[in-house]
mmCIF file of N, CA, C and O in Angstrom:
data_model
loop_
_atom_site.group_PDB
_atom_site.id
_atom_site.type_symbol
_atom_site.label_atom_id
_atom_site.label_comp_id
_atom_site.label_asym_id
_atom_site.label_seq_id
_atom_site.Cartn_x
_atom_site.Cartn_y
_atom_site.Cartn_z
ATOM 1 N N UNK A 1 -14.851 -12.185 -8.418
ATOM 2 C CA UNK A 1 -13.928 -12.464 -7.343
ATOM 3 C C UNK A 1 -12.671 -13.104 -7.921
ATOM 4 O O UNK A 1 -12.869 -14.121 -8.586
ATOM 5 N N UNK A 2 -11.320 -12.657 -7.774
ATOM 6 C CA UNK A 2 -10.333 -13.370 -7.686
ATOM 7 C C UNK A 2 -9.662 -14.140 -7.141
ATOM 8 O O UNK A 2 -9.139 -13.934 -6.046
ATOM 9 N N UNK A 3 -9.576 -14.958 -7.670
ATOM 10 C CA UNK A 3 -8.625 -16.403 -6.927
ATOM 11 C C UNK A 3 -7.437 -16.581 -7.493
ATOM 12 O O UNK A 3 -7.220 -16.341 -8.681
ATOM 13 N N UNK A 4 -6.442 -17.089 -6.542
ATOM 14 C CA UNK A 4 -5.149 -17.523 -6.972
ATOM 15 C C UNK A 4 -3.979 -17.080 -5.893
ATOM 16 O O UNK A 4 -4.071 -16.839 -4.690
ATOM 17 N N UNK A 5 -2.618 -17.062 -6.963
ATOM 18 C CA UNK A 5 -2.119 -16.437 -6.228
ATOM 19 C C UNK A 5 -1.915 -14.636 -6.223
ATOM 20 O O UNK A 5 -1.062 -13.952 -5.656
ATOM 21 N N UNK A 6 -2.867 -14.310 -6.943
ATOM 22 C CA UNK A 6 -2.718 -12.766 -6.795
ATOM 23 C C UNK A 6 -4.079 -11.920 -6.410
ATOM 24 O O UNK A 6 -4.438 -10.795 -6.759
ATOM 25 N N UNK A 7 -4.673 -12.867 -5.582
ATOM 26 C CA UNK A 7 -6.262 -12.268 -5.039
ATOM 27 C C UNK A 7 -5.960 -11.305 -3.956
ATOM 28 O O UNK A 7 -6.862 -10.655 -3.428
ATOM 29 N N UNK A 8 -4.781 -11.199 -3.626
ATOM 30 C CA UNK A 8 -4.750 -9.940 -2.555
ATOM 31 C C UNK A 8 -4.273 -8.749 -3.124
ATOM 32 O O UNK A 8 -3.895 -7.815 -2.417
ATOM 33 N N UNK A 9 -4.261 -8.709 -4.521
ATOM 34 C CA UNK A 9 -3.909 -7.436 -5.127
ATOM 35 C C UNK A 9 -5.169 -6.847 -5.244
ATOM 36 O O UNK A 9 -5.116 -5.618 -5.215
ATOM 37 N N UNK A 10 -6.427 -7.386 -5.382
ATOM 38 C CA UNK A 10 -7.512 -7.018 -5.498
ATOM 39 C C UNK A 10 -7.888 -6.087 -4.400
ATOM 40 O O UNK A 10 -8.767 -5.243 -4.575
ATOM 41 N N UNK A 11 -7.175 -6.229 -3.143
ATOM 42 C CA UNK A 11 -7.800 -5.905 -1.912
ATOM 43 C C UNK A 11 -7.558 -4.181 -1.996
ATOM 44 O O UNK A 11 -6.451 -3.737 -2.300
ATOM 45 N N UNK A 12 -8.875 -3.160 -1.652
ATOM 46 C CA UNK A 12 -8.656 -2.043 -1.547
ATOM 47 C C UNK A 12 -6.856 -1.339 -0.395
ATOM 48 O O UNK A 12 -6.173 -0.332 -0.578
ATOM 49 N N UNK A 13 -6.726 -2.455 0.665
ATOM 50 C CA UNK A 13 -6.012 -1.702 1.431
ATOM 51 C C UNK A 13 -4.489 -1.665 0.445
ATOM 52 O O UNK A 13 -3.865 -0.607 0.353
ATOM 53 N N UNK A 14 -3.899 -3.218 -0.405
ATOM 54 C CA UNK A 14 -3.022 -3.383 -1.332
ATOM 55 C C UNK A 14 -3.161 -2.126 -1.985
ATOM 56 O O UNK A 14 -2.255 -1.308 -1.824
ATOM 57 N N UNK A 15 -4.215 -1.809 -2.749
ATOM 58 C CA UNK A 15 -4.173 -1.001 -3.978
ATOM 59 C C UNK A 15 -3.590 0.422 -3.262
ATOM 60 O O UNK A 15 -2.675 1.112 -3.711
ATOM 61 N N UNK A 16 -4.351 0.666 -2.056
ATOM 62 C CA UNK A 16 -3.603 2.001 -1.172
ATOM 63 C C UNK A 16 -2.462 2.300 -1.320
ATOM 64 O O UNK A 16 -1.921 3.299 -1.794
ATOM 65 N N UNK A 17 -1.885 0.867 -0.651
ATOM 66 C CA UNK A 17 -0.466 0.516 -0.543
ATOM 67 C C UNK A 17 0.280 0.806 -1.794
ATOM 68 O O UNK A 17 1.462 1.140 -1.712
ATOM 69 N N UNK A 18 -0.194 0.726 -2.720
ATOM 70 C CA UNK A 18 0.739 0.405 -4.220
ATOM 71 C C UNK A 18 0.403 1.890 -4.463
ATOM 72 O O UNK A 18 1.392 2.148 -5.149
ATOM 73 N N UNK A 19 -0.236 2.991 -4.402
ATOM 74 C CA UNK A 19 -0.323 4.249 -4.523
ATOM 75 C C UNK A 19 0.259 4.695 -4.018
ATOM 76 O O UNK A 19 1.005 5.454 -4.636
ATOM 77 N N UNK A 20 0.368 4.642 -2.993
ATOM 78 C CA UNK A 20 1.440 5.281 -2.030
ATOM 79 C C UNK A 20 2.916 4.979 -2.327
ATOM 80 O O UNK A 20 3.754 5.863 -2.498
ATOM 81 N N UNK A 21 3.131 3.856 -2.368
ATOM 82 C CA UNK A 21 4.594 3.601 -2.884
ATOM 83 C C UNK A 21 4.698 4.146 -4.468
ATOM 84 O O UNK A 21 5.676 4.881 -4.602
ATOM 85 N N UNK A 22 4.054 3.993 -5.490
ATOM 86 C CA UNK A 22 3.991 4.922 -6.905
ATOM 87 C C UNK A 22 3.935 6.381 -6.160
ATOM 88 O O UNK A 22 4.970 7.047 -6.144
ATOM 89 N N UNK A 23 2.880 6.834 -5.612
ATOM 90 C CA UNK A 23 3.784 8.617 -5.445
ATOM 91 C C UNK A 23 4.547 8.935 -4.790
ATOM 92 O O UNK A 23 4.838 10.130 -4.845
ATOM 93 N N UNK A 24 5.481 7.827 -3.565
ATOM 94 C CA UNK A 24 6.878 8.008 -3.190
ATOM 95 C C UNK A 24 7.958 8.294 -4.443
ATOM 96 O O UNK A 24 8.829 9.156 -4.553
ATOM 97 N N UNK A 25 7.571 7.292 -5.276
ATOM 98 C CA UNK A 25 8.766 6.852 -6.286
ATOM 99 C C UNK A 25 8.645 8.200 -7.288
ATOM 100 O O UNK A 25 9.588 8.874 -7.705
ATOM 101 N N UNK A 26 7.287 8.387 -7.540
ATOM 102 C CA UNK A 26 7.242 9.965 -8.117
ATOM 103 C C UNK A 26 8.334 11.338 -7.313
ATOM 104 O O UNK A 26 8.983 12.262 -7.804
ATOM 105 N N UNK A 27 8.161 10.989 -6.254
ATOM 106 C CA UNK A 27 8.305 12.477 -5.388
ATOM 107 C C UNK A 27 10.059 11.716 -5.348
ATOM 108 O O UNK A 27 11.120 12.332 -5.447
ATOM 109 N N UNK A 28 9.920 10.685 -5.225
ATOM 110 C CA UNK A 28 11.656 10.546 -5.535
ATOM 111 C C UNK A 28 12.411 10.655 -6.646
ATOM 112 O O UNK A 28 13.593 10.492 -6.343
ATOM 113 N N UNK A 29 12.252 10.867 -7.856
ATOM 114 C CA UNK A 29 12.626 11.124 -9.162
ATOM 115 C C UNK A 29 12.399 12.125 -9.126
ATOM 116 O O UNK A 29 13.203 12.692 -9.866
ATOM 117 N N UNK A 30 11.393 13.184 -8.462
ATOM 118 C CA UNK A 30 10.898 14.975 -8.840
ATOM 119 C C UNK A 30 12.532 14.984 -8.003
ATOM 120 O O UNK A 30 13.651 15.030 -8.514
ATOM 121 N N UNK A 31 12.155 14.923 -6.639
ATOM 122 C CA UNK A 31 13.014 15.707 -5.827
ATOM 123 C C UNK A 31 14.669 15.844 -5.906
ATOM 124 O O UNK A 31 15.154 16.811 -5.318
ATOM 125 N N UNK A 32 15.302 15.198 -6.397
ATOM 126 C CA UNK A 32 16.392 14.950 -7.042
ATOM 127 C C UNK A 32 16.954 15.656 -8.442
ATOM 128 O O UNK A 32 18.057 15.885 -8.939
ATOM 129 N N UNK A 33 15.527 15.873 -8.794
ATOM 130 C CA UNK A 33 16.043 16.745 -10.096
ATOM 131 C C UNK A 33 15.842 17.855 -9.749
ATOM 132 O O UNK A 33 16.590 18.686 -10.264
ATOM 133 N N UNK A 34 14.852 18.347 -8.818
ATOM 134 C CA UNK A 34 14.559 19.657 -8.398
ATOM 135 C C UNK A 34 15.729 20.507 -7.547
ATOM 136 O O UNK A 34 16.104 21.679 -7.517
ATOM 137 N N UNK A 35 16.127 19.150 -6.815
ATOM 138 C CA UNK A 35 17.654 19.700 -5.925
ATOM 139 C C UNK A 35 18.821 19.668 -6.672
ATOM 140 O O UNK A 35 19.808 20.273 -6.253
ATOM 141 N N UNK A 36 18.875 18.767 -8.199
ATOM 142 C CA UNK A 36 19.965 19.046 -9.036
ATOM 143 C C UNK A 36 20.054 20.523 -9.558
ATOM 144 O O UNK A 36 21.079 21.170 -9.343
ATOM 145 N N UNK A 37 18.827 21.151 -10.347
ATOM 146 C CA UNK A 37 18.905 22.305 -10.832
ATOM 147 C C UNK A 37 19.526 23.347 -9.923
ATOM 148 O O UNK A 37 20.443 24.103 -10.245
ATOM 149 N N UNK A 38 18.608 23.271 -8.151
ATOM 150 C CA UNK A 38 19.017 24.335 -7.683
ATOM 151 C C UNK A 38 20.632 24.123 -7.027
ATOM 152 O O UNK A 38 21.287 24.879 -6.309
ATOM 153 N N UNK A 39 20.986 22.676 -7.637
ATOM 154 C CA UNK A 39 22.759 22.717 -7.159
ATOM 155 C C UNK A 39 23.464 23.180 -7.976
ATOM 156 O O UNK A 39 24.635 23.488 -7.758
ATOM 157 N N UNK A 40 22.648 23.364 -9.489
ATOM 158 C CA UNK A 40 23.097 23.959 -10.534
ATOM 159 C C UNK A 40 23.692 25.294 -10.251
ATOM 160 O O UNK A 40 24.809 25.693 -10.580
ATOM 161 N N UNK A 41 22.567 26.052 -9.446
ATOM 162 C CA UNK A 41 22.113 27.574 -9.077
ATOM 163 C C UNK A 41 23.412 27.571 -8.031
ATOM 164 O O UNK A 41 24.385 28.295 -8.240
ATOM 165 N N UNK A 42 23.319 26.647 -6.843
ATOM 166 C CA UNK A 42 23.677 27.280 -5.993
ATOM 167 C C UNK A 42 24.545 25.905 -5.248
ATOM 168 O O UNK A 42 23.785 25.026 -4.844
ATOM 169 N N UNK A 43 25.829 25.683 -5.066
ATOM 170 C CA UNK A 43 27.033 24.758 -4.640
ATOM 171 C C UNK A 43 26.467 24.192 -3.268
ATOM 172 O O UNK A 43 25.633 24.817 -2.612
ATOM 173 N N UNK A 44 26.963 23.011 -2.901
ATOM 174 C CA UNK A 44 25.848 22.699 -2.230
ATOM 175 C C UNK A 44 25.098 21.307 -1.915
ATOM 176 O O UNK A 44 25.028 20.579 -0.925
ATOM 177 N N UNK A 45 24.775 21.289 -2.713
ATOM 178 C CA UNK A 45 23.287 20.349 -2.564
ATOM 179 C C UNK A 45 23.404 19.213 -3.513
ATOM 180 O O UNK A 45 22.454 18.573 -3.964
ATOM 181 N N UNK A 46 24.616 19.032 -3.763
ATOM 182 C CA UNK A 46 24.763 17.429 -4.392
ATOM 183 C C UNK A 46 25.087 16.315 -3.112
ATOM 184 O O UNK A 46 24.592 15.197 -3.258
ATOM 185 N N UNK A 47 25.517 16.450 -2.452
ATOM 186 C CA UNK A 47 25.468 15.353 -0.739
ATOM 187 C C UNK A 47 23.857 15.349 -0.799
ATOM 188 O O UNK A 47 23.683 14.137 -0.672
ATOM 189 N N UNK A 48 22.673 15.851 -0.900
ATOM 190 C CA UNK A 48 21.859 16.064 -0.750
ATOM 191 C C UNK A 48 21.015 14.767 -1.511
ATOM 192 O O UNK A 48 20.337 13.834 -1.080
ATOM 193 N N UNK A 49 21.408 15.199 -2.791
ATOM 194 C CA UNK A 49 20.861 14.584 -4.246
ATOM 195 C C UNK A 49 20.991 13.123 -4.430
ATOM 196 O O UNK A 49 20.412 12.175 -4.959
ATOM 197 N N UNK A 50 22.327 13.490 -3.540
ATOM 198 C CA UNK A 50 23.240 11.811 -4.182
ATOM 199 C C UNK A 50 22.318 11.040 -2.583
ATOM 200 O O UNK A 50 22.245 9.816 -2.694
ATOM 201 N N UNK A 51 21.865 11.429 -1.638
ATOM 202 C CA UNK A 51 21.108 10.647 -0.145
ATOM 203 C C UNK A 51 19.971 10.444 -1.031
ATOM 204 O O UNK A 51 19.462 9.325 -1.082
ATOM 205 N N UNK A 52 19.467 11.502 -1.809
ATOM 206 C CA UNK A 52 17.877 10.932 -2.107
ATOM 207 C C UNK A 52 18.174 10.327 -3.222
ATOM 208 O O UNK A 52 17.370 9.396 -3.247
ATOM 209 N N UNK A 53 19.057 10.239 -4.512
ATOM 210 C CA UNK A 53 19.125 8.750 -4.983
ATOM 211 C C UNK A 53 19.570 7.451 -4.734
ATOM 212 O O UNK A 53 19.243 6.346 -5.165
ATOM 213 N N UNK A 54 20.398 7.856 -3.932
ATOM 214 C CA UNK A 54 20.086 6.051 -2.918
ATOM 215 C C UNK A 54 19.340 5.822 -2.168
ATOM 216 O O UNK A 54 19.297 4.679 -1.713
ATOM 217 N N UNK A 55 18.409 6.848 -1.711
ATOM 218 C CA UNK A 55 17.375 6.576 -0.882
ATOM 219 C C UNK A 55 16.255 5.889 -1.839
ATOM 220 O O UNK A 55 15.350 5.248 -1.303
ATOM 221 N N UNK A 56 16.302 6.000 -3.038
ATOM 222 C CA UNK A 56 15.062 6.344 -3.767
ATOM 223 C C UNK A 56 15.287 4.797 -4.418
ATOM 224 O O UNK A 56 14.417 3.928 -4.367
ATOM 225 N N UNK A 57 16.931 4.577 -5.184
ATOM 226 C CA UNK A 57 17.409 3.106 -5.368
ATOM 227 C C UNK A 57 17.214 2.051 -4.495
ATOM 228 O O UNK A 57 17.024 0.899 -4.885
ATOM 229 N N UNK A 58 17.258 2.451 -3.106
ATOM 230 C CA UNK A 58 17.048 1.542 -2.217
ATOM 231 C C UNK A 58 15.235 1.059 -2.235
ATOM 232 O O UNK A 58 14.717 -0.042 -2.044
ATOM 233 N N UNK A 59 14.761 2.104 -2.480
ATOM 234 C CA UNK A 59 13.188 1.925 -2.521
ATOM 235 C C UNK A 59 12.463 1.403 -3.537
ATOM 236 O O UNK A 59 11.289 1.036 -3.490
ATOM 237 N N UNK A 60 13.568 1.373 -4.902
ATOM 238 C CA UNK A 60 12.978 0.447 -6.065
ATOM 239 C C UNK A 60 13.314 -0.666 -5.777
ATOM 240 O O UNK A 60 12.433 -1.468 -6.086
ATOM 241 N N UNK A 61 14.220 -1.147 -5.304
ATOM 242 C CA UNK A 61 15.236 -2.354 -5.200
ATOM 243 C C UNK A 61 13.730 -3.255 -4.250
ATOM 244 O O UNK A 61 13.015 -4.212 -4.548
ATOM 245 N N UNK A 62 13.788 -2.514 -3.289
ATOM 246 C CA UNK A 62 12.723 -3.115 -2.083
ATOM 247 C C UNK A 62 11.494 -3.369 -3.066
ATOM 248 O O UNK A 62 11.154 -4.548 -3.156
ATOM 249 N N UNK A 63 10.837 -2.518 -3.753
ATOM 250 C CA UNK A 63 9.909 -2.585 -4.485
ATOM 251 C C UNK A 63 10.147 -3.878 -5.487
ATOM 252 O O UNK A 63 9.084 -4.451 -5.249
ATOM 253 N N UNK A 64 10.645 -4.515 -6.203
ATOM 254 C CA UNK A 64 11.386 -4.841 -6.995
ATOM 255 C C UNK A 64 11.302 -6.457 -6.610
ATOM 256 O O UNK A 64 10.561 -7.318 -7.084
ATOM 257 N N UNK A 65 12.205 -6.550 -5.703
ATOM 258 C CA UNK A 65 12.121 -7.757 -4.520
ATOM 259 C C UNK A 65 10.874 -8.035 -3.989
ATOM 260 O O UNK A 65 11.120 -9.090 -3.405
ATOM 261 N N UNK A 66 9.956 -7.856 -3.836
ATOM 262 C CA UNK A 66 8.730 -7.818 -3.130
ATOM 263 C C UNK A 66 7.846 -8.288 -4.221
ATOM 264 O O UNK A 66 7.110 -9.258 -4.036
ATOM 265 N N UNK A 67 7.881 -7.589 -5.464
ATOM 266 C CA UNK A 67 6.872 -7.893 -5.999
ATOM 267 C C UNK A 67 6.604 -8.982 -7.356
ATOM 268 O O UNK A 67 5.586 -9.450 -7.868
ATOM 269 N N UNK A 68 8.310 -9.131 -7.677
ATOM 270 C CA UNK A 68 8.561 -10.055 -8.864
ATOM 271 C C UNK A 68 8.814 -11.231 -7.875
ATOM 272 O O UNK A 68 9.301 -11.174 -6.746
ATOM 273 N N UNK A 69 8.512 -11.959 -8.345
ATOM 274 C CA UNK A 69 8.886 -13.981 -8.036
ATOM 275 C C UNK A 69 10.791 -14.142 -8.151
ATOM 276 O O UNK A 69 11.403 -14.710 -9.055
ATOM 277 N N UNK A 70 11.091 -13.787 -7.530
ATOM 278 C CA UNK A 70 12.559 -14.265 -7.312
ATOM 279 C C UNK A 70 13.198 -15.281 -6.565
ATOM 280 O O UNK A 70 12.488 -15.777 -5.690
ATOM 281 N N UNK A 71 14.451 -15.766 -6.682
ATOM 282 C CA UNK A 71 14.859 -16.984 -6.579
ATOM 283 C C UNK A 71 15.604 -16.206 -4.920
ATOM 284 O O UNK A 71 15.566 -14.981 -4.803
ATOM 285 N N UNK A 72 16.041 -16.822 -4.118
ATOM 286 C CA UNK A 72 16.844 -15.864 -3.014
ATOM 287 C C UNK A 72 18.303 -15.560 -3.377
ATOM 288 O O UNK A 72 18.997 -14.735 -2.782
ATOM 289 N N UNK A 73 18.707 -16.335 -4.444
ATOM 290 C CA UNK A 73 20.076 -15.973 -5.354
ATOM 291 C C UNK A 73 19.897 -14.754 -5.533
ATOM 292 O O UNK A 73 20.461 -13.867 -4.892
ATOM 293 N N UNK A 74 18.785 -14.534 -6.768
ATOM 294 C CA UNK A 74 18.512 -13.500 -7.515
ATOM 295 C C UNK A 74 18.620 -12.073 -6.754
ATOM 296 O O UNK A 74 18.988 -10.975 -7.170
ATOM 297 N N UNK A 75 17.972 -12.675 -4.966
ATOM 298 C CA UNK A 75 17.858 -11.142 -4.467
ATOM 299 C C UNK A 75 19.149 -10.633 -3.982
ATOM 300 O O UNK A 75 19.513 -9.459 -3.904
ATOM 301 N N UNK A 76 20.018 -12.114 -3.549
ATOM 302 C CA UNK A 76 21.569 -11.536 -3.159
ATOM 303 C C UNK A 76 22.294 -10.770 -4.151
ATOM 304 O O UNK A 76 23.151 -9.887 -4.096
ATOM 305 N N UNK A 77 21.759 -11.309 -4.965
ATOM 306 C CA UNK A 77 22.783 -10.170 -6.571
ATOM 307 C C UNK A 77 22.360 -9.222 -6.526
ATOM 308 O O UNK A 77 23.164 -8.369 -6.151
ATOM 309 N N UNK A 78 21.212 -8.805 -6.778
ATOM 310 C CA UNK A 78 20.688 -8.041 -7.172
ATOM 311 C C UNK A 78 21.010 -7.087 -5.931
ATOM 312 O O UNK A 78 21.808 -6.223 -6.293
ATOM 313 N N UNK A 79 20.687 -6.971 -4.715
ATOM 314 C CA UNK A 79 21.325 -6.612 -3.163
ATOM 315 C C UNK A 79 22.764 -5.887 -3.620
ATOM 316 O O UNK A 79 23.042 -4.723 -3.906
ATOM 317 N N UNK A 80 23.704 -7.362 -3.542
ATOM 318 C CA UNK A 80 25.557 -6.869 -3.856
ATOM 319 C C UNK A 80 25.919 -5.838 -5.081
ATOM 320 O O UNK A 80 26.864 -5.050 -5.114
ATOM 321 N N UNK A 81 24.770 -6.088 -6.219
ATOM 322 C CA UNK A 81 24.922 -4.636 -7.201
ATOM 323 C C UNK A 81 24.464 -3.414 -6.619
ATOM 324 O O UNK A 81 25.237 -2.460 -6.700
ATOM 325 N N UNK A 82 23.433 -3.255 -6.083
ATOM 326 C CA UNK A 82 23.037 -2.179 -5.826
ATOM 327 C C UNK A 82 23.589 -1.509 -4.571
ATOM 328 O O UNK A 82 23.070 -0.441 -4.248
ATOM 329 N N UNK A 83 24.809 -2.120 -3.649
ATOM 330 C CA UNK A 83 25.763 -2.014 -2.570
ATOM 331 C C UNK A 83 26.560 -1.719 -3.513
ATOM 332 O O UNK A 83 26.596 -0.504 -3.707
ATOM 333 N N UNK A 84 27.141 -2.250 -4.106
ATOM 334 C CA UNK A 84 28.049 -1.852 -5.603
ATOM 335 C C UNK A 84 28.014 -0.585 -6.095
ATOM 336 O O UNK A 84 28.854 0.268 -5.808
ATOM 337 N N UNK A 85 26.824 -0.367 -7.026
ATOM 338 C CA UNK A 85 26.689 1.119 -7.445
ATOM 339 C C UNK A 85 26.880 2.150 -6.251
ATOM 340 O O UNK A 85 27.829 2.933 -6.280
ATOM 341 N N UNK A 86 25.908 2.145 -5.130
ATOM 342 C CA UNK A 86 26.030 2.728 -4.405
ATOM 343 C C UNK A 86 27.499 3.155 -4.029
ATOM 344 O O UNK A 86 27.747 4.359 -4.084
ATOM 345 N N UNK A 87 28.369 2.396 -3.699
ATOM 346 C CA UNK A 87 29.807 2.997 -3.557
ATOM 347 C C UNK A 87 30.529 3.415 -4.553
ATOM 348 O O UNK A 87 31.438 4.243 -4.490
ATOM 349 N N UNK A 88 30.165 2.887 -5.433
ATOM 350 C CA UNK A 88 30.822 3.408 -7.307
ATOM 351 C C UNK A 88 29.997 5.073 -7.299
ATOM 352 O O UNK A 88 30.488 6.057 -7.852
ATOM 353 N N UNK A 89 29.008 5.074 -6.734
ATOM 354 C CA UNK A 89 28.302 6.651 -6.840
ATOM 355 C C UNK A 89 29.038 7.247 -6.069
ATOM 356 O O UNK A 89 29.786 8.058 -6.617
ATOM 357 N N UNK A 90 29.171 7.090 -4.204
ATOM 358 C CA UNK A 90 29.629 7.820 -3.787
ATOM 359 C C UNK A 90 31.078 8.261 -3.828
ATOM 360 O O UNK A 90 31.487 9.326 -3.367
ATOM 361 N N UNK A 91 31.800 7.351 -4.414
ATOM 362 C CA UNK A 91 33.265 7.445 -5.100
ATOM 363 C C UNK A 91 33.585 8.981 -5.998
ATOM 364 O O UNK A 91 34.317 9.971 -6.015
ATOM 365 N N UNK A 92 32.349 8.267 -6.744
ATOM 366 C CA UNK A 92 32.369 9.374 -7.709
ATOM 367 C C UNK A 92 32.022 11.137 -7.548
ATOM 368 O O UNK A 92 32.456 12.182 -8.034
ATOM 369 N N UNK A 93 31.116 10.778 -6.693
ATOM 370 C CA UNK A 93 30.628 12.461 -5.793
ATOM 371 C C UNK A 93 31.795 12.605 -4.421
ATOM 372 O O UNK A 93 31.863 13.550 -3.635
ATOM 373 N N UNK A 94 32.433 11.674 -4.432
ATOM 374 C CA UNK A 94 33.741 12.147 -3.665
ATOM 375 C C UNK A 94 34.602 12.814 -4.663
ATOM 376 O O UNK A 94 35.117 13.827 -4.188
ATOM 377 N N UNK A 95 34.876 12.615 -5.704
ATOM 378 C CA UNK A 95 35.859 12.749 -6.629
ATOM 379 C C UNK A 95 35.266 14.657 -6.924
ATOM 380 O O UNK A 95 35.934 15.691 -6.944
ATOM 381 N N UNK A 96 34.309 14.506 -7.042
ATOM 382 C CA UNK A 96 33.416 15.638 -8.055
ATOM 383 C C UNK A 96 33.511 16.460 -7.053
ATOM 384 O O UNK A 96 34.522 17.152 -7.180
ATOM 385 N N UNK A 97 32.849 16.726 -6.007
ATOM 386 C CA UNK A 97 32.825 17.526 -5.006
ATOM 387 C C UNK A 97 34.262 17.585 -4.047
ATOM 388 O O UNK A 97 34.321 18.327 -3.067
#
């Protein structure tokens, strides 16, 4: 039996939980490259690419925050960068497209 502060990682419904979010994060790294190639193929489908990598950034970030010991500083930065990139990306797929 585990004690502490990480005895609820033990719990079957957690471990669910943490599978499920690992094959989101899978199917979010596939799907992005899968819709890059075929934007390769076919014009298109970078508005597409560029929603599911901030969708997918937004979902590590959450992941990220949740599961490391952070200070509430730490999460505002970490927050204002990733609001940051995000517009530095879509800047840039404005520019490109």
């Amino acid at each position: 039996m585990t004690f502490g502060r990480l005895a609820h990682r033990s719990n079957v419904l957690w471990i669910a939980a943490l599978v499920h979010r690992l094959s989101g994060i899978a199917l979010a790294i596939f799907l992005p490259l899968h819709f890059l190639t075929l934007g390769l193929a076919i014009d298109g489908e970078g508005g597409l690419v560029f929603l599911l990598l901030v969708h997918m950034l937004g979902g590590v970030r959450l992941l990220v925050l949740e599961n490391l010991d952070w200070r509430d500083e730490q999460k505002e930065l970490a927050t204002i960068a990733a609001a940051l990139s995000a517009v530095a990306a879509f800047i840039f797929l404005a520019r490109v497209l």
